[in-house]
PDBQT receptor file of N, H, CA, C and O in Angstrom, charges set to zero:
ATOM      1  N   MET A   1      10.498   1.312 -24.181  1.00  0.00    +0.000 N 
ATOM      2  CA  MET A   1       9.078   1.512 -24.351  1.00  0.00    +0.000 C 
ATOM      3  C   MET A   1       8.703   2.910 -23.884  1.00  0.00    +0.000 C 
ATOM      4  O   MET A   1       9.069   3.326 -22.785  1.00  0.00    +0.000 OA
ATOM      5  N   ALA A   2       7.995   3.607 -24.698  1.00  0.00    +0.000 N 
ATOM      6  H   ALA A   2       7.697   3.269 -25.591  1.00  0.00    +0.000 HD
ATOM      7  CA  ALA A   2       7.651   4.990 -24.401  1.00  0.00    +0.000 C 
ATOM      8  C   ALA A   2       6.688   5.110 -23.226  1.00  0.00    +0.000 C 
ATOM      9  O   ALA A   2       6.724   6.119 -22.521  1.00  0.00    +0.000 OA
ATOM     10  N   ALA A   3       5.833   4.127 -22.987  1.00  0.00    +0.000 N 
ATOM     11  H   ALA A   3       5.804   3.307 -23.559  1.00  0.00    +0.000 HD
ATOM     12  CA  ALA A   3       4.835   4.224 -21.925  1.00  0.00    +0.000 C 
ATOM     13  C   ALA A   3       5.415   3.914 -20.547  1.00  0.00    +0.000 C 
ATOM     14  O   ALA A   3       4.774   4.189 -19.533  1.00  0.00    +0.000 OA
ATOM     15  N   MET A   4       6.605   3.353 -20.501  1.00  0.00    +0.000 N 
ATOM     16  H   MET A   4       7.126   3.130 -21.325  1.00  0.00    +0.000 HD
ATOM     17  CA  MET A   4       7.200   2.992 -19.212  1.00  0.00    +0.000 C 
ATOM     18  C   MET A   4       7.765   4.237 -18.538  1.00  0.00    +0.000 C 
ATOM     19  O   MET A   4       8.500   5.006 -19.158  1.00  0.00    +0.000 OA
ATOM     20  N   LYS A   5       7.420   4.434 -17.271  1.00  0.00    +0.000 N 
ATOM     21  H   LYS A   5       6.823   3.810 -16.767  1.00  0.00    +0.000 HD
ATOM     22  CA  LYS A   5       7.952   5.553 -16.509  1.00  0.00    +0.000 C 
ATOM     23  C   LYS A   5       8.613   5.007 -15.265  1.00  0.00    +0.000 C 
ATOM     24  O   LYS A   5       8.125   4.034 -14.690  1.00  0.00    +0.000 OA
ATOM     25  N   PRO A   6       9.692   5.594 -14.838  1.00  0.00    +0.000 N 
ATOM     26  CA  PRO A   6      10.298   5.128 -13.580  1.00  0.00    +0.000 C 
ATOM     27  C   PRO A   6       9.400   5.479 -12.403  1.00  0.00    +0.000 C 
ATOM     28  O   PRO A   6       8.788   6.547 -12.380  1.00  0.00    +0.000 OA
ATOM     29  N   ARG A   7       9.321   4.591 -11.437  1.00  0.00    +0.000 N 
ATOM     30  H   ARG A   7       9.818   3.724 -11.456  1.00  0.00    +0.000 HD
ATOM     31  CA  ARG A   7       8.534   4.856 -10.227  1.00  0.00    +0.000 C 
ATOM     32  C   ARG A   7       9.371   5.660  -9.254  1.00  0.00    +0.000 C 
ATOM     33  O   ARG A   7      10.524   5.327  -8.980  1.00  0.00    +0.000 OA
ATOM     34  N   THR A   8       8.788   6.701  -8.746  1.00  0.00    +0.000 N 
ATOM     35  H   THR A   8       7.851   6.971  -8.968  1.00  0.00    +0.000 HD
ATOM     36  CA  THR A   8       9.467   7.496  -7.724  1.00  0.00    +0.000 C 
ATOM     37  C   THR A   8       8.627   7.439  -6.457  1.00  0.00    +0.000 C 
ATOM     38  O   THR A   8       7.536   6.867  -6.457  1.00  0.00    +0.000 OA
ATOM     39  N   GLY A   9       9.110   8.005  -5.419  1.00  0.00    +0.000 N 
ATOM     40  H   GLY A   9       9.996   8.469  -5.419  1.00  0.00    +0.000 HD
ATOM     41  CA  GLY A   9       8.368   8.048  -4.175  1.00  0.00    +0.000 C 
ATOM     42  C   GLY A   9       7.251   9.067  -4.188  1.00  0.00    +0.000 C 
ATOM     43  O   GLY A   9       6.411   9.084  -3.290  1.00  0.00    +0.000 OA
ATOM     44  N   ASP A  10       7.236   9.920  -5.207  1.00  0.00    +0.000 N 
ATOM     45  H   ASP A  10       7.919   9.906  -5.937  1.00  0.00    +0.000 HD
ATOM     46  CA  ASP A  10       6.192  10.926  -5.295  1.00  0.00    +0.000 C 
ATOM     47  C   ASP A  10       4.874  10.265  -5.652  1.00  0.00    +0.000 C 
ATOM     48  O   ASP A  10       4.837   9.309  -6.426  1.00  0.00    +0.000 OA
ATOM     49  N   GLY A  11       3.813  10.772  -5.092  1.00  0.00    +0.000 N 
ATOM     50  H   GLY A  11       3.844  11.548  -4.463  1.00  0.00    +0.000 HD
ATOM     51  CA  GLY A  11       2.503  10.239  -5.423  1.00  0.00    +0.000 C 
ATOM     52  C   GLY A  11       1.783   9.768  -4.178  1.00  0.00    +0.000 C 
ATOM     53  O   GLY A  11       2.342   9.771  -3.081  1.00  0.00    +0.000 OA
ATOM     54  N   PRO A  12       0.545   9.366  -4.357  1.00  0.00    +0.000 N 
ATOM     55  CA  PRO A  12      -0.276   8.985  -3.214  1.00  0.00    +0.000 C 
ATOM     56  C   PRO A  12       0.003   7.559  -2.744  1.00  0.00    +0.000 C 
ATOM     57  O   PRO A  12       0.637   6.766  -3.439  1.00  0.00    +0.000 OA
ATOM     58  N   LEU A  13      -0.481   7.269  -1.571  1.00  0.00    +0.000 N 
ATOM     59  H   LEU A  13      -0.996   7.913  -1.007  1.00  0.00    +0.000 HD
ATOM     60  CA  LEU A  13      -0.499   5.906  -1.065  1.00  0.00    +0.000 C 
ATOM     61  C   LEU A  13      -1.429   5.110  -1.975  1.00  0.00    +0.000 C 
ATOM     62  O   LEU A  13      -2.500   5.596  -2.338  1.00  0.00    +0.000 OA
ATOM     63  N   GLU A  14      -1.038   3.910  -2.342  1.00  0.00    +0.000 N 
ATOM     64  H   GLU A  14      -0.167   3.516  -2.047  1.00  0.00    +0.000 HD
ATOM     65  CA  GLU A  14      -1.870   3.081  -3.213  1.00  0.00    +0.000 C 
ATOM     66  C   GLU A  14      -2.133   1.748  -2.536  1.00  0.00    +0.000 C 
ATOM     67  O   GLU A  14      -1.246   1.183  -1.898  1.00  0.00    +0.000 OA
ATOM     68  N   VAL A  15      -3.357   1.245  -2.675  1.00  0.00    +0.000 N 
ATOM     69  H   VAL A  15      -4.078   1.705  -3.194  1.00  0.00    +0.000 HD
ATOM     70  CA  VAL A  15      -3.691  -0.109  -2.222  1.00  0.00    +0.000 C 
ATOM     71  C   VAL A  15      -4.466  -0.766  -3.342  1.00  0.00    +0.000 C 
ATOM     72  O   VAL A  15      -5.474  -0.235  -3.807  1.00  0.00    +0.000 OA
ATOM     73  N   THR A  16      -3.992  -1.934  -3.778  1.00  0.00    +0.000 N 
ATOM     74  H   THR A  16      -3.173  -2.366  -3.401  1.00  0.00    +0.000 HD
ATOM     75  CA  THR A  16      -4.666  -2.664  -4.844  1.00  0.00    +0.000 C 
ATOM     76  C   THR A  16      -4.891  -4.104  -4.413  1.00  0.00    +0.000 C 
ATOM     77  O   THR A  16      -4.116  -4.664  -3.638  1.00  0.00    +0.000 OA
ATOM     78  N   LYS A  17      -5.960  -4.692  -4.923  1.00  0.00    +0.000 N 
ATOM     79  H   LYS A  17      -6.590  -4.237  -5.552  1.00  0.00    +0.000 HD
ATOM     80  CA  LYS A  17      -6.241  -6.098  -4.660  1.00  0.00    +0.000 C 
ATOM     81  C   LYS A  17      -5.552  -6.908  -5.746  1.00  0.00    +0.000 C 
ATOM     82  O   LYS A  17      -5.808  -6.711  -6.933  1.00  0.00    +0.000 OA
ATOM     83  N   GLU A  18      -4.690  -7.806  -5.341  1.00  0.00    +0.000 N 
ATOM     84  H   GLU A  18      -4.482  -7.966  -4.376  1.00  0.00    +0.000 HD
ATOM     85  CA  GLU A  18      -3.965  -8.650  -6.286  1.00  0.00    +0.000 C 
ATOM     86  C   GLU A  18      -4.108 -10.101  -5.825  1.00  0.00    +0.000 C 
ATOM     87  O   GLU A  18      -3.572 -10.494  -4.789  1.00  0.00    +0.000 OA
ATOM     88  N   GLY A  19      -4.835 -10.880  -6.609  1.00  0.00    +0.000 N 
ATOM     89  H   GLY A  19      -5.270 -10.561  -7.451  1.00  0.00    +0.000 HD
ATOM     90  CA  GLY A  19      -5.065 -12.266  -6.210  1.00  0.00    +0.000 C 
ATOM     91  C   GLY A  19      -5.932 -12.309  -4.973  1.00  0.00    +0.000 C 
ATOM     92  O   GLY A  19      -6.989 -11.680  -4.930  1.00  0.00    +0.000 OA
ATOM     93  N   ARG A  20      -5.493 -13.047  -3.963  1.00  0.00    +0.000 N 
ATOM     94  H   ARG A  20      -4.634 -13.558  -3.999  1.00  0.00    +0.000 HD
ATOM     95  CA  ARG A  20      -6.262 -13.151  -2.716  1.00  0.00    +0.000 C 
ATOM     96  C   ARG A  20      -5.835 -12.129  -1.679  1.00  0.00    +0.000 C 
ATOM     97  O   ARG A  20      -6.423 -12.064  -0.599  1.00  0.00    +0.000 OA
ATOM     98  N   GLY A  21      -4.826 -11.331  -1.986  1.00  0.00    +0.000 N 
ATOM     99  H   GLY A  21      -4.349 -11.383  -2.863  1.00  0.00    +0.000 HD
ATOM    100  CA  GLY A  21      -4.321 -10.374  -1.012  1.00  0.00    +0.000 C 
ATOM    101  C   GLY A  21      -4.416  -8.943  -1.488  1.00  0.00    +0.000 C 
ATOM    102  O   GLY A  21      -4.996  -8.655  -2.536  1.00  0.00    +0.000 OA
ATOM    103  N   TYR A  22      -3.841  -8.052  -0.706  1.00  0.00    +0.000 N 
ATOM    104  H   TYR A  22      -3.371  -8.286   0.145  1.00  0.00    +0.000 HD
ATOM    105  CA  TYR A  22      -3.820  -6.627  -0.987  1.00  0.00    +0.000 C 
ATOM    106  C   TYR A  22      -2.367  -6.171  -0.977  1.00  0.00    +0.000 C 
ATOM    107  O   TYR A  22      -1.572  -6.613  -0.147  1.00  0.00    +0.000 OA
ATOM    108  N   VAL A  23      -2.029  -5.287  -1.903  1.00  0.00    +0.000 N 
ATOM    109  H   VAL A  23      -2.674  -4.928  -2.577  1.00  0.00    +0.000 HD
ATOM    110  CA  VAL A  23      -0.676  -4.742  -1.962  1.00  0.00    +0.000 C 
ATOM    111  C   VAL A  23      -0.768  -3.250  -1.686  1.00  0.00    +0.000 C 
ATOM    112  O   VAL A  23      -1.485  -2.519  -2.370  1.00  0.00    +0.000 OA
ATOM    113  N   MET A  24      -0.026  -2.807  -0.664  1.00  0.00    +0.000 N 
ATOM    114  H   MET A  24       0.556  -3.401  -0.108  1.00  0.00    +0.000 HD
ATOM    115  CA  MET A  24      -0.020  -1.406  -0.264  1.00  0.00    +0.000 C 
ATOM    116  C   MET A  24       1.346  -0.827  -0.624  1.00  0.00    +0.000 C 
ATOM    117  O   MET A  24       2.383  -1.375  -0.251  1.00  0.00    +0.000 OA
ATOM    118  N   ARG A  25       1.332   0.283  -1.349  1.00  0.00    +0.000 N 
ATOM    119  H   ARG A  25       0.489   0.729  -1.652  1.00  0.00    +0.000 HD
ATOM    120  CA  ARG A  25       2.562   0.971  -1.742  1.00  0.00    +0.000 C 
ATOM    121  C   ARG A  25       2.581   2.337  -1.062  1.00  0.00    +0.000 C 
ATOM    122  O   ARG A  25       1.734   3.190  -1.325  1.00  0.00    +0.000 OA
ATOM    123  N   VAL A  26       3.558   2.525  -0.190  1.00  0.00    +0.000 N 
ATOM    124  H   VAL A  26       4.246   1.832   0.024  1.00  0.00    +0.000 HD
ATOM    125  CA  VAL A  26       3.657   3.750   0.613  1.00  0.00    +0.000 C 
ATOM    126  C   VAL A  26       4.864   4.555   0.135  1.00  0.00    +0.000 C 
ATOM    127  O   VAL A  26       5.989   4.056   0.180  1.00  0.00    +0.000 OA
ATOM    128  N   PRO A  27       4.648   5.804  -0.328  1.00  0.00    +0.000 N 
ATOM    129  CA  PRO A  27       5.794   6.632  -0.734  1.00  0.00    +0.000 C 
ATOM    130  C   PRO A  27       6.689   6.937   0.468  1.00  0.00    +0.000 C 
ATOM    131  O   PRO A  27       6.202   7.190   1.570  1.00  0.00    +0.000 OA
ATOM    132  N   LEU A  28       7.985   6.908   0.245  1.00  0.00    +0.000 N 
ATOM    133  H   LEU A  28       8.381   6.702  -0.650  1.00  0.00    +0.000 HD
ATOM    134  CA  LEU A  28       8.941   7.174   1.310  1.00  0.00    +0.000 C 
ATOM    135  C   LEU A  28       9.627   8.515   1.097  1.00  0.00    +0.000 C 
ATOM    136  O   LEU A  28       9.807   8.969  -0.033  1.00  0.00    +0.000 OA
ATOM    137  N   GLU A  29      10.000   9.125   2.189  1.00  0.00    +0.000 N 
ATOM    138  H   GLU A  29       9.854   8.756   3.107  1.00  0.00    +0.000 HD
ATOM    139  CA  GLU A  29      10.734  10.370   2.118  1.00  0.00    +0.000 C 
ATOM    140  C   GLU A  29      12.088  10.089   1.474  1.00  0.00    +0.000 C 
ATOM    141  O   GLU A  29      12.769   9.137   1.854  1.00  0.00    +0.000 OA
ATOM    142  N   GLY A  30      12.474  10.895   0.518  1.00  0.00    +0.000 N 
ATOM    143  H   GLY A  30      11.921  11.668   0.209  1.00  0.00    +0.000 HD
ATOM    144  CA  GLY A  30      13.746  10.683  -0.159  1.00  0.00    +0.000 C 
ATOM    145  C   GLY A  30      13.620   9.831  -1.410  1.00  0.00    +0.000 C 
ATOM    146  O   GLY A  30      14.620   9.561  -2.074  1.00  0.00    +0.000 OA
ATOM    147  N   GLY A  31      12.405   9.404  -1.742  1.00  0.00    +0.000 N 
ATOM    148  H   GLY A  31      11.593   9.623  -1.202  1.00  0.00    +0.000 HD
ATOM    149  CA  GLY A  31      12.190   8.616  -2.957  1.00  0.00    +0.000 C 
ATOM    150  C   GLY A  31      11.987   7.148  -2.661  1.00  0.00    +0.000 C 
ATOM    151  O   GLY A  31      12.363   6.654  -1.598  1.00  0.00    +0.000 OA
ATOM    152  N   GLY A  32      11.403   6.471  -3.593  1.00  0.00    +0.000 N 
ATOM    153  H   GLY A  32      11.098   6.872  -4.457  1.00  0.00    +0.000 HD
ATOM    154  CA  GLY A  32      11.145   5.045  -3.445  1.00  0.00    +0.000 C 
ATOM    155  C   GLY A  32       9.807   4.786  -2.782  1.00  0.00    +0.000 C 
ATOM    156  O   GLY A  32       9.098   5.714  -2.392  1.00  0.00    +0.000 OA
ATOM    157  N   ARG A  33       9.478   3.526  -2.664  1.00  0.00    +0.000 N 
ATOM    158  H   ARG A  33      10.054   2.773  -2.981  1.00  0.00    +0.000 HD
ATOM    159  CA  ARG A  33       8.220   3.121  -2.053  1.00  0.00    +0.000 C 
ATOM    160  C   ARG A  33       8.432   1.902  -1.180  1.00  0.00    +0.000 C 
ATOM    161  O   ARG A  33       9.265   1.047  -1.480  1.00  0.00    +0.000 OA
ATOM    162  N   LEU A  34       7.683   1.828  -0.113  1.00  0.00    +0.000 N 
ATOM    163  H   LEU A  34       7.006   2.522   0.131  1.00  0.00    +0.000 HD
ATOM    164  CA  LEU A  34       7.622   0.638   0.715  1.00  0.00    +0.000 C 
ATOM    165  C   LEU A  34       6.443  -0.172   0.201  1.00  0.00    +0.000 C 
ATOM    166  O   LEU A  34       5.326   0.341   0.139  1.00  0.00    +0.000 OA
ATOM    167  N   VAL A  35       6.669  -1.424  -0.168  1.00  0.00    +0.000 N 
ATOM    168  H   VAL A  35       7.577  -1.841  -0.118  1.00  0.00    +0.000 HD
ATOM    169  CA  VAL A  35       5.610  -2.278  -0.689  1.00  0.00    +0.000 C 
ATOM    170  C   VAL A  35       5.338  -3.370   0.334  1.00  0.00    +0.000 C 
ATOM    171  O   VAL A  35       6.241  -4.107   0.730  1.00  0.00    +0.000 OA
ATOM    172  N   VAL A  36       4.067  -3.466   0.762  1.00  0.00    +0.000 N 
ATOM    173  H   VAL A  36       3.333  -2.868   0.441  1.00  0.00    +0.000 HD
ATOM    174  CA  VAL A  36       3.657  -4.442   1.769  1.00  0.00    +0.000 C 
ATOM    175  C   VAL A  36       2.494  -5.247   1.220  1.00  0.00    +0.000 C 
ATOM    176  O   VAL A  36       1.531  -4.683   0.702  1.00  0.00    +0.000 OA
ATOM    177  N   GLU A  37       2.582  -6.567   1.331  1.00  0.00    +0.000 N 
ATOM    178  H   GLU A  37       3.364  -7.026   1.752  1.00  0.00    +0.000 HD
ATOM    179  CA  GLU A  37       1.473  -7.425   0.912  1.00  0.00    +0.000 C 
ATOM    180  C   GLU A  37       0.748  -7.922   2.158  1.00  0.00    +0.000 C 
ATOM    181  O   GLU A  37       1.377  -8.428   3.088  1.00  0.00    +0.000 OA
ATOM    182  N   LEU A  38      -0.580  -7.776   2.173  1.00  0.00    +0.000 N 
ATOM    183  H   LEU A  38      -1.090  -7.365   1.417  1.00  0.00    +0.000 HD
ATOM    184  CA  LEU A  38      -1.408  -8.151   3.319  1.00  0.00    +0.000 C 
ATOM    185  C   LEU A  38      -2.502  -9.106   2.873  1.00  0.00    +0.000 C 
ATOM    186  O   LEU A  38      -2.976  -9.036   1.739  1.00  0.00    +0.000 OA
ATOM    187  N   ASN A  39      -2.902 -10.005   3.777  1.00  0.00    +0.000 N 
ATOM    188  H   ASN A  39      -2.517 -10.062   4.698  1.00  0.00    +0.000 HD
ATOM    189  CA  ASN A  39      -4.098 -10.796   3.485  1.00  0.00    +0.000 C 
ATOM    190  C   ASN A  39      -5.300 -10.023   4.023  1.00  0.00    +0.000 C 
ATOM    191  O   ASN A  39      -5.129  -8.968   4.633  1.00  0.00    +0.000 OA
ATOM    192  N   ALA A  40      -6.503 -10.531   3.807  1.00  0.00    +0.000 N 
ATOM    193  H   ALA A  40      -6.642 -11.388   3.311  1.00  0.00    +0.000 HD
ATOM    194  CA  ALA A  40      -7.721  -9.801   4.184  1.00  0.00    +0.000 C 
ATOM    195  C   ALA A  40      -7.786  -9.536   5.690  1.00  0.00    +0.000 C 
ATOM    196  O   ALA A  40      -8.173  -8.444   6.108  1.00  0.00    +0.000 OA
ATOM    197  N   ASP A  41      -7.415 -10.515   6.500  1.00  0.00    +0.000 N 
ATOM    198  H   ASP A  41      -7.101 -11.402   6.161  1.00  0.00    +0.000 HD
ATOM    199  CA  ASP A  41      -7.460 -10.322   7.962  1.00  0.00    +0.000 C 
ATOM    200  C   ASP A  41      -6.470  -9.258   8.422  1.00  0.00    +0.000 C 
ATOM    201  O   ASP A  41      -6.788  -8.437   9.282  1.00  0.00    +0.000 OA
ATOM    202  N   GLU A  42      -5.279  -9.273   7.852  1.00  0.00    +0.000 N 
ATOM    203  H   GLU A  42      -5.020  -9.940   7.153  1.00  0.00    +0.000 HD
ATOM    204  CA  GLU A  42      -4.272  -8.266   8.215  1.00  0.00    +0.000 C 
ATOM    205  C   GLU A  42      -4.718  -6.871   7.786  1.00  0.00    +0.000 C 
ATOM    206  O   GLU A  42      -4.493  -5.900   8.509  1.00  0.00    +0.000 OA
ATOM    207  N   ALA A  43      -5.344  -6.764   6.623  1.00  0.00    +0.000 N 
ATOM    208  H   ALA A  43      -5.526  -7.552   6.036  1.00  0.00    +0.000 HD
ATOM    209  CA  ALA A  43      -5.822  -5.466   6.143  1.00  0.00    +0.000 C 
ATOM    210  C   ALA A  43      -6.925  -4.921   7.058  1.00  0.00    +0.000 C 
ATOM    211  O   ALA A  43      -6.937  -3.732   7.377  1.00  0.00    +0.000 OA
ATOM    212  N   LYS A  44      -7.851  -5.791   7.478  1.00  0.00    +0.000 N 
ATOM    213  H   LYS A  44      -7.841  -6.757   7.219  1.00  0.00    +0.000 HD
ATOM    214  CA  LYS A  44      -8.918  -5.363   8.399  1.00  0.00    +0.000 C 
ATOM    215  C   LYS A  44      -8.345  -4.926   9.736  1.00  0.00    +0.000 C 
ATOM    216  O   LYS A  44      -8.781  -3.924  10.302  1.00  0.00    +0.000 OA
ATOM    217  N   ASP A  45      -7.369  -5.672  10.245  1.00  0.00    +0.000 N 
ATOM    218  H   ASP A  45      -7.015  -6.487   9.785  1.00  0.00    +0.000 HD
ATOM    219  CA  ASP A  45      -6.741  -5.333  11.524  1.00  0.00    +0.000 C 
ATOM    220  C   ASP A  45      -6.012  -3.993  11.433  1.00  0.00    +0.000 C 
ATOM    221  O   ASP A  45      -6.113  -3.167  12.340  1.00  0.00    +0.000 OA
ATOM    222  N   LEU A  46      -5.281  -3.779  10.342  1.00  0.00    +0.000 N 
ATOM    223  H   LEU A  46      -5.199  -4.450   9.605  1.00  0.00    +0.000 HD
ATOM    224  CA  LEU A  46      -4.587  -2.502  10.141  1.00  0.00    +0.000 C 
ATOM    225  C   LEU A  46      -5.583  -1.354  10.062  1.00  0.00    +0.000 C 
ATOM    226  O   LEU A  46      -5.367  -0.302  10.665  1.00  0.00    +0.000 OA
ATOM    227  N   GLY A  47      -6.677  -1.547   9.321  1.00  0.00    +0.000 N 
ATOM    228  H   GLY A  47      -6.853  -2.401   8.831  1.00  0.00    +0.000 HD
ATOM    229  CA  GLY A  47      -7.700  -0.509   9.204  1.00  0.00    +0.000 C 
ATOM    230  C   GLY A  47      -8.317  -0.160  10.549  1.00  0.00    +0.000 C 
ATOM    231  O   GLY A  47      -8.522   1.013  10.857  1.00  0.00    +0.000 OA
ATOM    232  N   ALA A  48      -8.615  -1.188  11.356  1.00  0.00    +0.000 N 
ATOM    233  H   ALA A  48      -8.447  -2.142  11.106  1.00  0.00    +0.000 HD
ATOM    234  CA  ALA A  48      -9.207  -0.957  12.678  1.00  0.00    +0.000 C 
ATOM    235  C   ALA A  48      -8.244  -0.197  13.588  1.00  0.00    +0.000 C 
ATOM    236  O   ALA A  48      -8.656   0.701  14.322  1.00  0.00    +0.000 OA
ATOM    237  N   LYS A  49      -6.970  -0.557  13.540  1.00  0.00    +0.000 N 
ATOM    238  H   LYS A  49      -6.635  -1.287  12.944  1.00  0.00    +0.000 HD
ATOM    239  CA  LYS A  49      -5.988   0.122  14.390  1.00  0.00    +0.000 C 
ATOM    240  C   LYS A  49      -5.783   1.580  13.963  1.00  0.00    +0.000 C 
ATOM    241  O   LYS A  49      -5.613   2.459  14.809  1.00  0.00    +0.000 OA
ATOM    242  N   LEU A  50      -5.800   1.834  12.650  1.00  0.00    +0.000 N 
ATOM    243  H   LEU A  50      -5.938   1.120  11.963  1.00  0.00    +0.000 HD
ATOM    244  CA  LEU A  50      -5.672   3.211  12.189  1.00  0.00    +0.000 C 
ATOM    245  C   LEU A  50      -6.900   4.040  12.561  1.00  0.00    +0.000 C 
ATOM    246  O   LEU A  50      -6.767   5.197  12.958  1.00  0.00    +0.000 OA
ATOM    247  N   LEU A  51      -8.077   3.464  12.436  1.00  0.00    +0.000 N 
ATOM    248  H   LEU A  51      -8.184   2.524  12.113  1.00  0.00    +0.000 HD
ATOM    249  CA  LEU A  51      -9.291   4.192  12.830  1.00  0.00    +0.000 C 
ATOM    250  C   LEU A  51      -9.302   4.491  14.327  1.00  0.00    +0.000 C 
ATOM    251  O   LEU A  51      -9.709   5.577  14.740  1.00  0.00    +0.000 OA
ATOM    252  N   ALA A  52      -8.860   3.538  15.139  1.00  0.00    +0.000 N 
ATOM    253  H   ALA A  52      -8.530   2.655  14.804  1.00  0.00    +0.000 HD
ATOM    254  CA  ALA A  52      -8.804   3.757  16.589  1.00  0.00    +0.000 C 
ATOM    255  C   ALA A  52      -7.802   4.854  16.942  1.00  0.00    +0.000 C 
ATOM    256  O   ALA A  52      -8.019   5.628  17.874  1.00  0.00    +0.000 OA
ATOM    257  N   LEU A  53      -6.710   4.911  16.193  1.00  0.00    +0.000 N 
ATOM    258  H   LEU A  53      -6.533   4.282  15.436  1.00  0.00    +0.000 HD
ATOM    259  CA  LEU A  53      -5.679   5.903  16.460  1.00  0.00    +0.000 C 
ATOM    260  C   LEU A  53      -6.173   7.327  16.189  1.00  0.00    +0.000 C 
ATOM    261  O   LEU A  53      -5.816   8.257  16.912  1.00  0.00    +0.000 OA
ATOM    262  N   PHE A  54      -6.990   7.499  15.154  1.00  0.00    +0.000 N 
ATOM    263  H   PHE A  54      -7.281   6.744  14.566  1.00  0.00    +0.000 HD
ATOM    264  CA  PHE A  54      -7.437   8.818  14.759  1.00  0.00    +0.000 C 
ATOM    265  C   PHE A  54      -8.860   9.141  15.216  1.00  0.00    +0.000 C 
ATOM    266  O   PHE A  54      -9.396  10.185  14.842  1.00  0.00    +0.000 OA
ATOM    267  N   ALA A  55      -9.470   8.293  15.994  1.00  0.00    +0.000 N 
ATOM    268  H   ALA A  55      -9.035   7.445  16.297  1.00  0.00    +0.000 HD
ATOM    269  CA  ALA A  55     -10.850   8.535  16.456  1.00  0.00    +0.000 C 
ATOM    270  C   ALA A  55     -10.862   9.393  17.705  1.00  0.00    +0.000 C 
ATOM    271  O   ALA A  55     -11.930   9.698  18.235  1.00  0.00    +0.000 OA
TER     272      ALA A  55
């Protein structure tokens, strides 16, 4: 299929809502992506901890 492209580690961090959860795709050094699925409570907790870290 001409529209299909291989996924590489290049690109931005992505977070999408899929079903009842959230899927976060983090580019990794050297290529590839780390894919993490979170529920709403885990996503809120992660957001709060990141904001506290950079505040």
